[in-house]
Coordinates of C-alpha atoms in Angstrom, one line a residue:
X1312 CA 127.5 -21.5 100.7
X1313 CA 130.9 -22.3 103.1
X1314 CA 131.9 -25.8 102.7
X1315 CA 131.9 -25.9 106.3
X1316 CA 128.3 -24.7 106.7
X1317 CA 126.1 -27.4 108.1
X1318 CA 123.1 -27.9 105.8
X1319 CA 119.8 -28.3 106.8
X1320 CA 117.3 -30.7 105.5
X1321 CA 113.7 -30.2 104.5
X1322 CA 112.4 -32.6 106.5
X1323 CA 114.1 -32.0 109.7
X1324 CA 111.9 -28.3 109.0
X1325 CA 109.0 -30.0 109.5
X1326 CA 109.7 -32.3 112.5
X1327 CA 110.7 -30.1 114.8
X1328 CA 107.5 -29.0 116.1
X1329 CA 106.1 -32.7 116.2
X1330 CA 109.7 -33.5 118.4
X1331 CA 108.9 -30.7 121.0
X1332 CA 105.3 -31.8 121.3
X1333 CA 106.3 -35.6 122.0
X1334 CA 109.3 -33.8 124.2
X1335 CA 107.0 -31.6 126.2
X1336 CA 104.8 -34.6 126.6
X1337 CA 107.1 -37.2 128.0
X1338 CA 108.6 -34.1 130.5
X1339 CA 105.0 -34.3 131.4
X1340 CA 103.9 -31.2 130.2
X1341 CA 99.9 -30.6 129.4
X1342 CA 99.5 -29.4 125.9
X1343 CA 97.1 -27.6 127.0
X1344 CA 100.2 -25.3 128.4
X1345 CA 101.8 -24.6 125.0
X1346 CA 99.0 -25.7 122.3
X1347 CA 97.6 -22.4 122.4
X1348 CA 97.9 -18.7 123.8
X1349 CA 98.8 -15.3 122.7
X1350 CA 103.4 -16.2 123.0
X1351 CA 103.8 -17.5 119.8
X1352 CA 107.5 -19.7 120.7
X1353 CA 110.1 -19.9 117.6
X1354 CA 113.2 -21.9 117.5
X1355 CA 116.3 -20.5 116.2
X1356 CA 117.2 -23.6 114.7
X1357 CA 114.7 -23.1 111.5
X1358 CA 112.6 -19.9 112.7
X1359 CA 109.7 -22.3 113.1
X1360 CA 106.8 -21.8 115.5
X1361 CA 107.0 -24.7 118.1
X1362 CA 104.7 -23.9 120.2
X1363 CA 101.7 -21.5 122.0
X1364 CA 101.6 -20.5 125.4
X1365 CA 99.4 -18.4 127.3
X1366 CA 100.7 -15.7 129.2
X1367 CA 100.2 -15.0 132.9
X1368 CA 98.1 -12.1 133.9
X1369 CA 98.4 -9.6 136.3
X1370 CA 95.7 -11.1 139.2
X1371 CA 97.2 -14.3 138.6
X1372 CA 101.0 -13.0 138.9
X1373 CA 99.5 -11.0 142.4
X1374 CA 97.8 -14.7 143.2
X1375 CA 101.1 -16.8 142.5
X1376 CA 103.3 -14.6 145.3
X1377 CA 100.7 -14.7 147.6
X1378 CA 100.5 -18.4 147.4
X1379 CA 104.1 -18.5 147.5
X1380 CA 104.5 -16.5 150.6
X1381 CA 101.9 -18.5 152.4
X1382 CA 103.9 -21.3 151.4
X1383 CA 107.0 -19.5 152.5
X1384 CA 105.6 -19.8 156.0
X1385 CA 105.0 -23.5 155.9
X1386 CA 108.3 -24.4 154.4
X1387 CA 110.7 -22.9 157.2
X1388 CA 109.8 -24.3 159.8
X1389 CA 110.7 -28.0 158.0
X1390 CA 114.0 -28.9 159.1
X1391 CA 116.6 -28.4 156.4
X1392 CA 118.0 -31.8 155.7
X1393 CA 114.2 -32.5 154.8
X1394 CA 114.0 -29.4 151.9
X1395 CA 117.4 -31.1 151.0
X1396 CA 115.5 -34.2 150.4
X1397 CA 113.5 -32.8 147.7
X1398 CA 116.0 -30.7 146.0
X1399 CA 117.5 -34.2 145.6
X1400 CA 114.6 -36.3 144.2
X1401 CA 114.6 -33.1 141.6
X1402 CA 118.2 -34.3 141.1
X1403 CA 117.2 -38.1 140.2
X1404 CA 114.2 -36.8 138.0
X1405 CA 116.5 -34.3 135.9
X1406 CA 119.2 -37.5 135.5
X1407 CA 116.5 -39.1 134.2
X1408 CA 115.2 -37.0 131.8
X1409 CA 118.7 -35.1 130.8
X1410 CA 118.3 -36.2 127.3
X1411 CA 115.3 -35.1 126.9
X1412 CA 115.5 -31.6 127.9
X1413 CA 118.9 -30.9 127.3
X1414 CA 117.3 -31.7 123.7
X1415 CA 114.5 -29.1 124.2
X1416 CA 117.0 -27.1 125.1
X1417 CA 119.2 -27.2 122.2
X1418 CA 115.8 -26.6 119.5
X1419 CA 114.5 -23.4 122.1
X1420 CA 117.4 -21.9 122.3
X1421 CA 119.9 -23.1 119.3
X1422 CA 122.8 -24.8 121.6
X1423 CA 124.8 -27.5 120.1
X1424 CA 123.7 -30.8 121.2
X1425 CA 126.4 -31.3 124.6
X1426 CA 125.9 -28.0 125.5
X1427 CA 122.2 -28.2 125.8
X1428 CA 122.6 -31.7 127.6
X1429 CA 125.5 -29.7 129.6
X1430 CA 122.7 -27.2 130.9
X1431 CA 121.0 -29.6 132.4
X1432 CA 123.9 -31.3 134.1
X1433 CA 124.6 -28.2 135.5
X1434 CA 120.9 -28.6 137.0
X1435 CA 122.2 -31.7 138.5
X1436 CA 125.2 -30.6 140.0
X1437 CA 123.6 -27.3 141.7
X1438 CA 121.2 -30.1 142.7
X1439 CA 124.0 -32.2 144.3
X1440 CA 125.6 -29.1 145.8
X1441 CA 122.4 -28.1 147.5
X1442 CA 121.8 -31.3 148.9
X1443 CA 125.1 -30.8 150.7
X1444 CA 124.6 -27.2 152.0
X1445 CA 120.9 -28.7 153.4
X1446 CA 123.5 -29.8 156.3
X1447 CA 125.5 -27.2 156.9
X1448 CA 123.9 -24.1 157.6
X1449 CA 126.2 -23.5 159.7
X1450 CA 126.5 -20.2 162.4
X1451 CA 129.0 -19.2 164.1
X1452 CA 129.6 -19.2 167.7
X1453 CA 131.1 -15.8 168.9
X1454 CA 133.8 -15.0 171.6
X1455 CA 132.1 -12.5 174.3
X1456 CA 134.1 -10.5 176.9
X1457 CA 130.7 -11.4 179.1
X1458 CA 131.1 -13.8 182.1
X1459 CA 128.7 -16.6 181.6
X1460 CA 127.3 -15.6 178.2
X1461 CA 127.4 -17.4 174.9
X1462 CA 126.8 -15.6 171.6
X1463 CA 125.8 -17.4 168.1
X1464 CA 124.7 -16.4 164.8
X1465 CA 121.6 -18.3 163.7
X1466 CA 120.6 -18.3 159.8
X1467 CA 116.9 -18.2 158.9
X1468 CA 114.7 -19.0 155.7
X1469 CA 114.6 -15.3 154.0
X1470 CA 110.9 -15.6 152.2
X1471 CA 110.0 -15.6 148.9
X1472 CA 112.8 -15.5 146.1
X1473 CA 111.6 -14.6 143.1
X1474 CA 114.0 -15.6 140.0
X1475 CA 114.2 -13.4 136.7
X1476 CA 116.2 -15.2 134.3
X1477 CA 117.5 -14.7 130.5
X1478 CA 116.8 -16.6 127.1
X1479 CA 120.9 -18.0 126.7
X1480 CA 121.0 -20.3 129.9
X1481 CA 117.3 -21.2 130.5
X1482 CA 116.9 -23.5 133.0
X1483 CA 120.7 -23.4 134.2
X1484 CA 120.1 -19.9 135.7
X1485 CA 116.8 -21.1 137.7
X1486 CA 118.3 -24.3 139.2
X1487 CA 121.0 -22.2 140.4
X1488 CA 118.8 -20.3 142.9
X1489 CA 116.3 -22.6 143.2
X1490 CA 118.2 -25.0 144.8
X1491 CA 120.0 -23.2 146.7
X1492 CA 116.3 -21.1 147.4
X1493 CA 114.7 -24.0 148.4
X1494 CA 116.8 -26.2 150.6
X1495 CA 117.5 -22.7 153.0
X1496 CA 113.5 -22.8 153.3
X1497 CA 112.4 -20.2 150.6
X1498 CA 109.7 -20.2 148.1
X1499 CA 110.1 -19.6 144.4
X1500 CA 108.7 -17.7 141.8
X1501 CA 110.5 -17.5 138.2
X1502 CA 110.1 -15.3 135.2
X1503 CA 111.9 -17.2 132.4
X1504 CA 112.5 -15.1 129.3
X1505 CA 109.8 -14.7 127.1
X1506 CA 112.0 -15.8 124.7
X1507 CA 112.5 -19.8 126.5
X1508 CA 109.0 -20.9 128.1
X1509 CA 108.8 -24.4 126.9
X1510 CA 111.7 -24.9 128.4
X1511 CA 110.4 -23.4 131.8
X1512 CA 107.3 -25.3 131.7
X1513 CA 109.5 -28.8 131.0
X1514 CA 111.2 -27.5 134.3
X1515 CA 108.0 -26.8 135.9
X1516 CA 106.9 -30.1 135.5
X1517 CA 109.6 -32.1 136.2
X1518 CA 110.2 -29.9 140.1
X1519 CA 106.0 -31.2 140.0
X1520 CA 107.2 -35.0 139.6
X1521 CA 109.8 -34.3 142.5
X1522 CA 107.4 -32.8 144.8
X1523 CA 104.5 -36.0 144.4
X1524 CA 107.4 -38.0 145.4
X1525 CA 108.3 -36.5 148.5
X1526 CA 104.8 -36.2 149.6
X1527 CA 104.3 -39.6 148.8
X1528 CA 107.6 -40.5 150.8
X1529 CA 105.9 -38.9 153.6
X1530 CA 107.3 -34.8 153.5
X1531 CA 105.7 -31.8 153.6
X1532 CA 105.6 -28.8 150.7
X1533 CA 103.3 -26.9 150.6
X1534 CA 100.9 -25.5 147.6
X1535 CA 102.6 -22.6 146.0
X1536 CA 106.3 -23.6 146.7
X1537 CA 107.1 -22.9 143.2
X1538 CA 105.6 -21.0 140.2
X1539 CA 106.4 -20.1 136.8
X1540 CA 104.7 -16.7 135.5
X1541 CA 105.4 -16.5 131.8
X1542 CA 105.3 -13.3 131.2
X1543 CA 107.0 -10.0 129.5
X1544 CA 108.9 -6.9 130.9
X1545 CA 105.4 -5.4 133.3
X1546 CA 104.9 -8.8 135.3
X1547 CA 108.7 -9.0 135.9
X1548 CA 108.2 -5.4 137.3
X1549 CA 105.4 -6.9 139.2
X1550 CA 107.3 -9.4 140.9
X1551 CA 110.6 -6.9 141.6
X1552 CA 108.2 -4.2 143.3
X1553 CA 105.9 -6.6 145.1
X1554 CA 106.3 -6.2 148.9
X1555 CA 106.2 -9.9 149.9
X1556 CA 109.2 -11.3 147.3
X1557 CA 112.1 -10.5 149.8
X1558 CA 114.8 -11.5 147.2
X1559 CA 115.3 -10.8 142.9
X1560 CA 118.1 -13.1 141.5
X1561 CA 117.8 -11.2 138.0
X1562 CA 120.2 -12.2 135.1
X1563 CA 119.9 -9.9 132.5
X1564 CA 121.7 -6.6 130.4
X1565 CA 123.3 -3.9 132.5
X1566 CA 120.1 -1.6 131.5
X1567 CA 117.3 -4.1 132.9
X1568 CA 119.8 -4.1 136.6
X1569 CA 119.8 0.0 136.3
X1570 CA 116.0 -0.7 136.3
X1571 CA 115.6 -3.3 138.8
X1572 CA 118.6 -2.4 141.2
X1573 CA 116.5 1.2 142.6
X1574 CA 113.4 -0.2 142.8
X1575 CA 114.8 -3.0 144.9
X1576 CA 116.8 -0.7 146.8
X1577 CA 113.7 1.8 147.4
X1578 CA 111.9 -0.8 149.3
X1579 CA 115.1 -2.7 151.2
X1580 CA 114.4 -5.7 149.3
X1581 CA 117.7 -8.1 148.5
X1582 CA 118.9 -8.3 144.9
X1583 CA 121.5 -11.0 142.8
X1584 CA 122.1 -8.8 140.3
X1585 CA 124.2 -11.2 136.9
X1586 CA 124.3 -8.5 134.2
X1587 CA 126.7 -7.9 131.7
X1588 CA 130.1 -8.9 130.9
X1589 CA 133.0 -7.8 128.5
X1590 CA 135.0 -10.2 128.8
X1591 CA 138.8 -10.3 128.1
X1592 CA 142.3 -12.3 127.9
X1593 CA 145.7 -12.0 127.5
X1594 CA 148.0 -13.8 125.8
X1595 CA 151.8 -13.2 126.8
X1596 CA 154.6 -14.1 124.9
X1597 CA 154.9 -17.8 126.5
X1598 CA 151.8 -18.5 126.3
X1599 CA 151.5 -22.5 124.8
X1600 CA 149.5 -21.4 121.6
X1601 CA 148.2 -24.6 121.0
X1602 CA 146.8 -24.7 124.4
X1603 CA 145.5 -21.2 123.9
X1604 CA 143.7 -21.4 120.5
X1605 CA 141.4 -24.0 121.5
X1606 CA 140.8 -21.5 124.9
X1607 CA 140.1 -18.6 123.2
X1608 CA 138.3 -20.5 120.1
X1609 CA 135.7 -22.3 122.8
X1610 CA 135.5 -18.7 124.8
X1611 CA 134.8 -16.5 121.9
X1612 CA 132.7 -18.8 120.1
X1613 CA 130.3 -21.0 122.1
X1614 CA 126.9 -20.8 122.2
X1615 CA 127.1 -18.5 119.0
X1616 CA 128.9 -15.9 121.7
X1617 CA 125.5 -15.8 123.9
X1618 CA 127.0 -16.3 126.8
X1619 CA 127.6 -13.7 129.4
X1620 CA 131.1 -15.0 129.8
X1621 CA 132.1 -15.0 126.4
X1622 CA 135.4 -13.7 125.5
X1623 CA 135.1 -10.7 123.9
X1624 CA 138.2 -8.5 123.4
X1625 CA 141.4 -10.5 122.8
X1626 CA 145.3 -8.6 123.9
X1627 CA 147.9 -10.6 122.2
X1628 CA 151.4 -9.6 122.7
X1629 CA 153.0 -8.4 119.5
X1630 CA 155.5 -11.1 119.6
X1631 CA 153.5 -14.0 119.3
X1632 CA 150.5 -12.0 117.2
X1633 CA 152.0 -12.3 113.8
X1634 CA 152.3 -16.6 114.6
X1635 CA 149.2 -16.6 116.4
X1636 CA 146.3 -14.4 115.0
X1637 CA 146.5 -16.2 111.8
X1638 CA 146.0 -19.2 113.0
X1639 CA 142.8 -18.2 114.8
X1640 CA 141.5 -16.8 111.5
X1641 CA 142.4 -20.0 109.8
X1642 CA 140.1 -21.6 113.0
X1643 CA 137.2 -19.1 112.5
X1644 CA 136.8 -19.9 108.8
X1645 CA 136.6 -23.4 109.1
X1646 CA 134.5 -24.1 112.2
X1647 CA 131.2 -25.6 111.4
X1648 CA 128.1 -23.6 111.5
X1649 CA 125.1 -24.7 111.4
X1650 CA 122.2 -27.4 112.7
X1651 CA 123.2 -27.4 116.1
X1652 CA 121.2 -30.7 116.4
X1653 CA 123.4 -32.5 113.8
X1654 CA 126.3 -33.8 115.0
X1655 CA 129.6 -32.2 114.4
X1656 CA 128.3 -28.7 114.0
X1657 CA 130.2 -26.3 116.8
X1658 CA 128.2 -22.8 116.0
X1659 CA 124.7 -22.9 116.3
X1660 CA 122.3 -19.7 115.3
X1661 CA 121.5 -16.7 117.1
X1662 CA 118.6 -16.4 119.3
X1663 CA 116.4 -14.2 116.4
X1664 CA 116.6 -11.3 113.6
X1665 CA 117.0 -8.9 116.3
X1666 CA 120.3 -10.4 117.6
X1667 CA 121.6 -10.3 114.2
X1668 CA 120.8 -6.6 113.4
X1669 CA 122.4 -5.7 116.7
X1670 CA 125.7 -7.7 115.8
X1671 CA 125.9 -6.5 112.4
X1672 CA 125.5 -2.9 113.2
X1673 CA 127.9 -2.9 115.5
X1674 CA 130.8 -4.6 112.8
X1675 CA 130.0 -1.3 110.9
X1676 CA 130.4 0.5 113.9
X1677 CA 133.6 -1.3 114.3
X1678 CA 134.7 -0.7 110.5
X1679 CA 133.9 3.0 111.0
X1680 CA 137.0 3.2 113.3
X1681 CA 139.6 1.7 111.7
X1682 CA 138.7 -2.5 112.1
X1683 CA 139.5 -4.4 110.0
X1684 CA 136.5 -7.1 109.9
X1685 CA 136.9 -11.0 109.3
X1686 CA 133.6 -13.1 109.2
X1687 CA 130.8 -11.8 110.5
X1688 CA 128.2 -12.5 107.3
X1689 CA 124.8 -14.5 108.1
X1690 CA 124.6 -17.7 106.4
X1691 CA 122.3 -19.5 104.2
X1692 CA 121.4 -22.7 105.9
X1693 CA 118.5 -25.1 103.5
X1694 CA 115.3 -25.0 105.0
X1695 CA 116.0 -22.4 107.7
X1696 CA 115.5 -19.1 106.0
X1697 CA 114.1 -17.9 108.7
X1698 CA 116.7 -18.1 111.1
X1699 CA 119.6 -16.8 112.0
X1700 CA 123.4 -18.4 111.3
X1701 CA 125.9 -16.3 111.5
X1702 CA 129.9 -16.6 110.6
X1703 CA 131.3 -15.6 114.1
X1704 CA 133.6 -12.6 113.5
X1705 CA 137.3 -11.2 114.7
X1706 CA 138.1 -7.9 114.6
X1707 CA 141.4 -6.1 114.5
X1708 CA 141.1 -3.3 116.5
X1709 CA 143.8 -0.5 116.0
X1710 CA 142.7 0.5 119.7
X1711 CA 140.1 -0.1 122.5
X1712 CA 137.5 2.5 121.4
X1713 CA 133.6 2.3 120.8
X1714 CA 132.2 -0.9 120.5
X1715 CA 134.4 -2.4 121.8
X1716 CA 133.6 -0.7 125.5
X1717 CA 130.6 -2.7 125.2
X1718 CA 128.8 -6.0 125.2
X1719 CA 127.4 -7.2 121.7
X1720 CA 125.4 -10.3 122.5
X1721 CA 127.1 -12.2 119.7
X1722 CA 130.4 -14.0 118.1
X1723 CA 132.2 -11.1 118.1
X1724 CA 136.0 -11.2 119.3
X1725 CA 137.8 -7.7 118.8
X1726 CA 142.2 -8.6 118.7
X1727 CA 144.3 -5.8 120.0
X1728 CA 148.4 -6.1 120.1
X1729 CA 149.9 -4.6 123.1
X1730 CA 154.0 -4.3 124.2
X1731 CA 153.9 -3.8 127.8
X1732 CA 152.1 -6.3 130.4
X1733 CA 151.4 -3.4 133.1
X1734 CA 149.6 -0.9 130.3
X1735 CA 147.4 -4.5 129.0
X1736 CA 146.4 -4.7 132.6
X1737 CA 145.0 -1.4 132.1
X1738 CA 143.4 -1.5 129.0
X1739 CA 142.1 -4.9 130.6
X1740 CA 140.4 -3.3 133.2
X1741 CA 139.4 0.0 131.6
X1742 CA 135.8 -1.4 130.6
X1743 CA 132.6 -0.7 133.0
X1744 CA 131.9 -4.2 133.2
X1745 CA 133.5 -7.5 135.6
X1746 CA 132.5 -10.4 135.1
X1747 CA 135.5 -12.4 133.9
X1748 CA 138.3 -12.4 132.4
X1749 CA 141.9 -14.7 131.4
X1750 CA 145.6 -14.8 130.8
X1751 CA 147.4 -17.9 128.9
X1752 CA 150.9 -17.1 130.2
X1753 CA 153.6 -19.6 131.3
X1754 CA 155.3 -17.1 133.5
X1755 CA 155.0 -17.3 137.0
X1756 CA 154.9 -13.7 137.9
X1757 CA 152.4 -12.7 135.1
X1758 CA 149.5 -15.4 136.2
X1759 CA 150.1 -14.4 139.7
X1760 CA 149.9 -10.6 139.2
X1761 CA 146.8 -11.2 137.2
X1762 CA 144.8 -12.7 140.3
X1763 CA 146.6 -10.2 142.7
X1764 CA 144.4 -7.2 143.5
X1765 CA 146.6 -5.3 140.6
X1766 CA 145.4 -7.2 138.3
X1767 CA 142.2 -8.1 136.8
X1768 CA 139.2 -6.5 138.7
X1769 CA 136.8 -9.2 137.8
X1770 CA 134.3 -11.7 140.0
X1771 CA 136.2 -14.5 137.7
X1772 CA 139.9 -14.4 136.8
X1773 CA 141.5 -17.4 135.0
X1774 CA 145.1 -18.7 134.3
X1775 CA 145.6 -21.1 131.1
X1776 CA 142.1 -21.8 130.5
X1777 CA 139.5 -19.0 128.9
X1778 CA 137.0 -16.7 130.7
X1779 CA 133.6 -19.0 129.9
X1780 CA 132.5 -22.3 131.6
X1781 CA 132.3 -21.8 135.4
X1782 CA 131.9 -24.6 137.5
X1783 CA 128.8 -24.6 140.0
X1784 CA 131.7 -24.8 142.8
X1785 CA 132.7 -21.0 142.7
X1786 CA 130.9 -18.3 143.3
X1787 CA 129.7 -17.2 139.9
X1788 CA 129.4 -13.1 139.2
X1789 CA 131.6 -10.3 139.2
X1790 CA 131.6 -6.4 139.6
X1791 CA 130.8 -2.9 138.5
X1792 CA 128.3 -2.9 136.1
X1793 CA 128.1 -6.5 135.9
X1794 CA 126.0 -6.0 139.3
X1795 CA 128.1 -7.3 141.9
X1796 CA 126.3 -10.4 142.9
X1797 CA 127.2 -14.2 143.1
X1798 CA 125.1 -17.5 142.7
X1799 CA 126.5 -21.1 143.7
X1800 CA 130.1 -21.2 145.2
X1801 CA 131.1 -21.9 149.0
X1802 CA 128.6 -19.2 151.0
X1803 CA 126.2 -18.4 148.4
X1804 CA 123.1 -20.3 150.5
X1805 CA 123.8 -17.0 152.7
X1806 CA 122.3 -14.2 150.1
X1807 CA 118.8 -16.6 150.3
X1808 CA 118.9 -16.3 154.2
X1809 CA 118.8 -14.1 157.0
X1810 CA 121.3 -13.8 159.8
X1811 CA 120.5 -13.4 163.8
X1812 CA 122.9 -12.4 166.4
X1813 CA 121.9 -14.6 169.4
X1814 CA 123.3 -13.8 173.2
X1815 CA 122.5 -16.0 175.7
X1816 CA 122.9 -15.3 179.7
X1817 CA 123.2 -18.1 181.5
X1818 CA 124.6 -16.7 184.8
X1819 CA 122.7 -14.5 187.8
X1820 CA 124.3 -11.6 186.7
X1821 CA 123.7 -8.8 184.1
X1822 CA 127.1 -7.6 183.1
X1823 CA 126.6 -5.0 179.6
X1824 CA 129.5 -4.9 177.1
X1825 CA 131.5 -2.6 176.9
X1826 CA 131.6 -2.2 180.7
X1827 CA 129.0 0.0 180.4
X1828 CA 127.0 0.0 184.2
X1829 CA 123.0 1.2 184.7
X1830 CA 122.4 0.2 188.4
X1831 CA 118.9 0.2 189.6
X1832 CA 117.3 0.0 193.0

């Protein structure tokens, strides 16, 4: 076993399940929603089962968006500032319970301790931000070559958004749009992974406590403002083909937004689409290295390289790669794997067995043509045979070919050496997916060419820092493949709303645009 491998303890096995019950309890969770059901819930910390839940039929899926759209129709027509004001009592109640489930958080999914507490700050901020946007909704008012006419755009509540998210970022993903959702007068239904429910019902309950208090405090929300449906792949197809959800915000692979993209399309309904990334950066021959190792060492290897925005393929000039690459081997073979709820551990598990077999076929993939594999081997952690902990691999790549074209939901970094800063940029960009990407360059011209529209062709493009750990402040997304949409950032409130052109005459006379005349007797 690696000196550096976190070990875990016998008796920290058999807590676990008896922490998320007490969790799920003070978050005001029945046990009645997770004591028993057909989902059988594992964590990845140990493999244990830590929980039950029953899964939500297809009457009651159909009953849940009906409830939600009649609620839809009660919830626009209270003024906007007032949906801010419960978006921010959800605010105060996640503050006060961010240790809590940024801890149930951490044992669903396997995040090191701050970033399961920095999920849920990330709930608070989006929170924040909403609050904020409840004021400024703003239209536009339009110059019109009409005498005595004004024109406007007004922005309305859109209808039901319904919110399909994925196992790495559990209740991040749903506070991004429900936020957002709810303060531009929408109603919500979420499919969390199947993967994450506990986490979704902790969420569930705690948007529950926010509503009683804004009753009490004398608003209105209706019944049916918000529903979970825990569920697997035929009720999230439920929910993308039912007429009455006017908006999917689904985060997911590129193959589940091939699959929800048409059927979206076929009936004119809005999509977010957040699929996948393959996410790249540079480093130039002034990069600071010191600067740059800790980048690229957070990027590649966070959250066990579930993240969408995990760097993945790694272009390092062939002056500094000789200085640099071993250095980030030295870094990959000491970082500390294991119990993500211990302190000092950096590398937590992978979500489950299947992860694992997908990352370690695709390192023989990788060795098949020519890379030269470091890392990479599961782990042996005490007590958690059942899970998954993983050495996070680099691989020297003698060129961009195979896997590496494609998005392995795991620590994976693939190292290329390049010569020439305009052929990187190509090889940058010559992947399907955009979602975001990063150069560590000192030189002026190189950062600058990188964000000009020559350089990277992603929805995120970075200078000095790596590609992973957006701010709720920019538009997060990018293009091709990765689907093109954007939650959060300056006009996102807009995709959750619908926009009117408004002309107003308020003369005697009826000039037409366009000087167009129809004269009638």
């Amino acid at each position: 076993m690696s000196t550096s491998t976190k070990v875990q303890t016998q008796s920290h096995r058999r807590n676990l399940s008896g922490e998320v019950d007490r969790l799920l309890t003070d978050l005001g969770v029945s046990r009645s929603r997770y004591g028993d059901g057909e989902l059988t819930v594992h964590t990845p910390v140990t493999g244990e089962i830590i929980g039950h839940v029953r899964l939500t039929n297809a009457s009651e899926s159909v009953a849940a968006i009906e409830a939600a759209y009649a609620a839809f129709r009660a919830w626009r027509l209270v003024p906007a500032p007032k949906r801010g004001e419960l978006v921010r009592l959800l605010g105060e109640e996640l503050r006060a319970n961010k240790e809590a489930l940024g801890r149930l958080v951490s044992i669903e999914v396997g995040k090191i301790t701050s970033e399961g507490l920095g999920e849920v700050q990330e709930m608070i901020d989006i929170c924040d931000f909403a609050v904020g946007h409840s004021r400024q909704l703003y239209g536009l008012t339009i110059a019109t070559e009409r005498a005595e006419h004004r024109m406007v755009e007004s922005w309305h509540p859109l209808g039901v958004t319904g919110i399909i998210s994925a196992f790495n970022f559990p209740v991040a993903v749903w506070a991004w749009n429900a936020a957002l959702a709810l303060v531009c007068g929408n109603s919500i239904v979420w499919k969390p992974s199947e993967k994450t429910p506990l986490t979704a019902l902790a969420t569930e309950a705690l948007l529950g406590r926010a509503m009683k208090r804004f009753r009490e405090e004398g608003g209105t929300a209706p019944d049916g403002l918000s529903s979970v449906l825990l569920s697997g792949r035929d009720i999230g197809e439920l929910l993308v083909d039912h007429p009455k959800v006017a908006l999917i915000s689904a985060t997911g692979s590129t193959a589940m937004g091939r699959a929800v993209g048409p059927k979206l399309a076929k009936r004119f309904a809005r999509a977010i689409l957040e699929l996948g990334g393959n996410n790249a950066a540079i480093i130039t021959p002034t990069a600071d290295l010191d600067l740059t190792l800790r980048g690229v060492a957070f990027a590649a290897m966070g959250t066990a390289g579930q993240r969408c925005t995990t760097l993945r393929r790694l272009f390092v000039h062939e002056s500094v790669y000789d200085t640099f690459v071993p250095r980030l081997k030295r870094a990959y073979a000491s970082v500390t794997v294991g119990d993500p709820l211990e302190a000092g551990t950096l590398v937590g598990p992978l979500i489950d067995g299947s992860a694992y077999r997908a990352m370690q076929s695709t390192l023989e993939a990788a060795k098949g043509l020519g890379g030269i594999v470091h890392g990479g081997e599961r782990l042996p952690i005490e007590g958690a045979a059942e899970a998954y902990y993983v050495r996070p691999a680099l691989v020297e790549m003698p060129s961009q070919t195979g896997p590496v074209g494609h998005e392995t939901f795991a620590p994976i970094l693939y190292i290329l050496k390049y010569n020439d800063f305009d052929a990187v940029l190509e090889l940058h960009n010559a992947v399907p997916q955009g979602l975001s990407s990063s150069i560590f360059t000192n030189d002026l011209r190189e950062a600058e060419t990188f964000l000009s529209a020559r350089g990277s062709d992603c929805g995120i493009a970075n200078v000095n820092i790596g590609p992973s750990g957006a701010e709720i402040g920019g538009a997060f997304g990018g293009e091709k493949e990765t689907g093109g949409g954007r939650e959060s950032g300056s006009d996102s409130w807009k995709a959750y709303m619908r926009r009117a052109t408004n002309t107003i005459n308020f003369g005697r006379t009826l000039p037409l645009a366009q000087g167009v005349r129809f004269d009638v007797v």
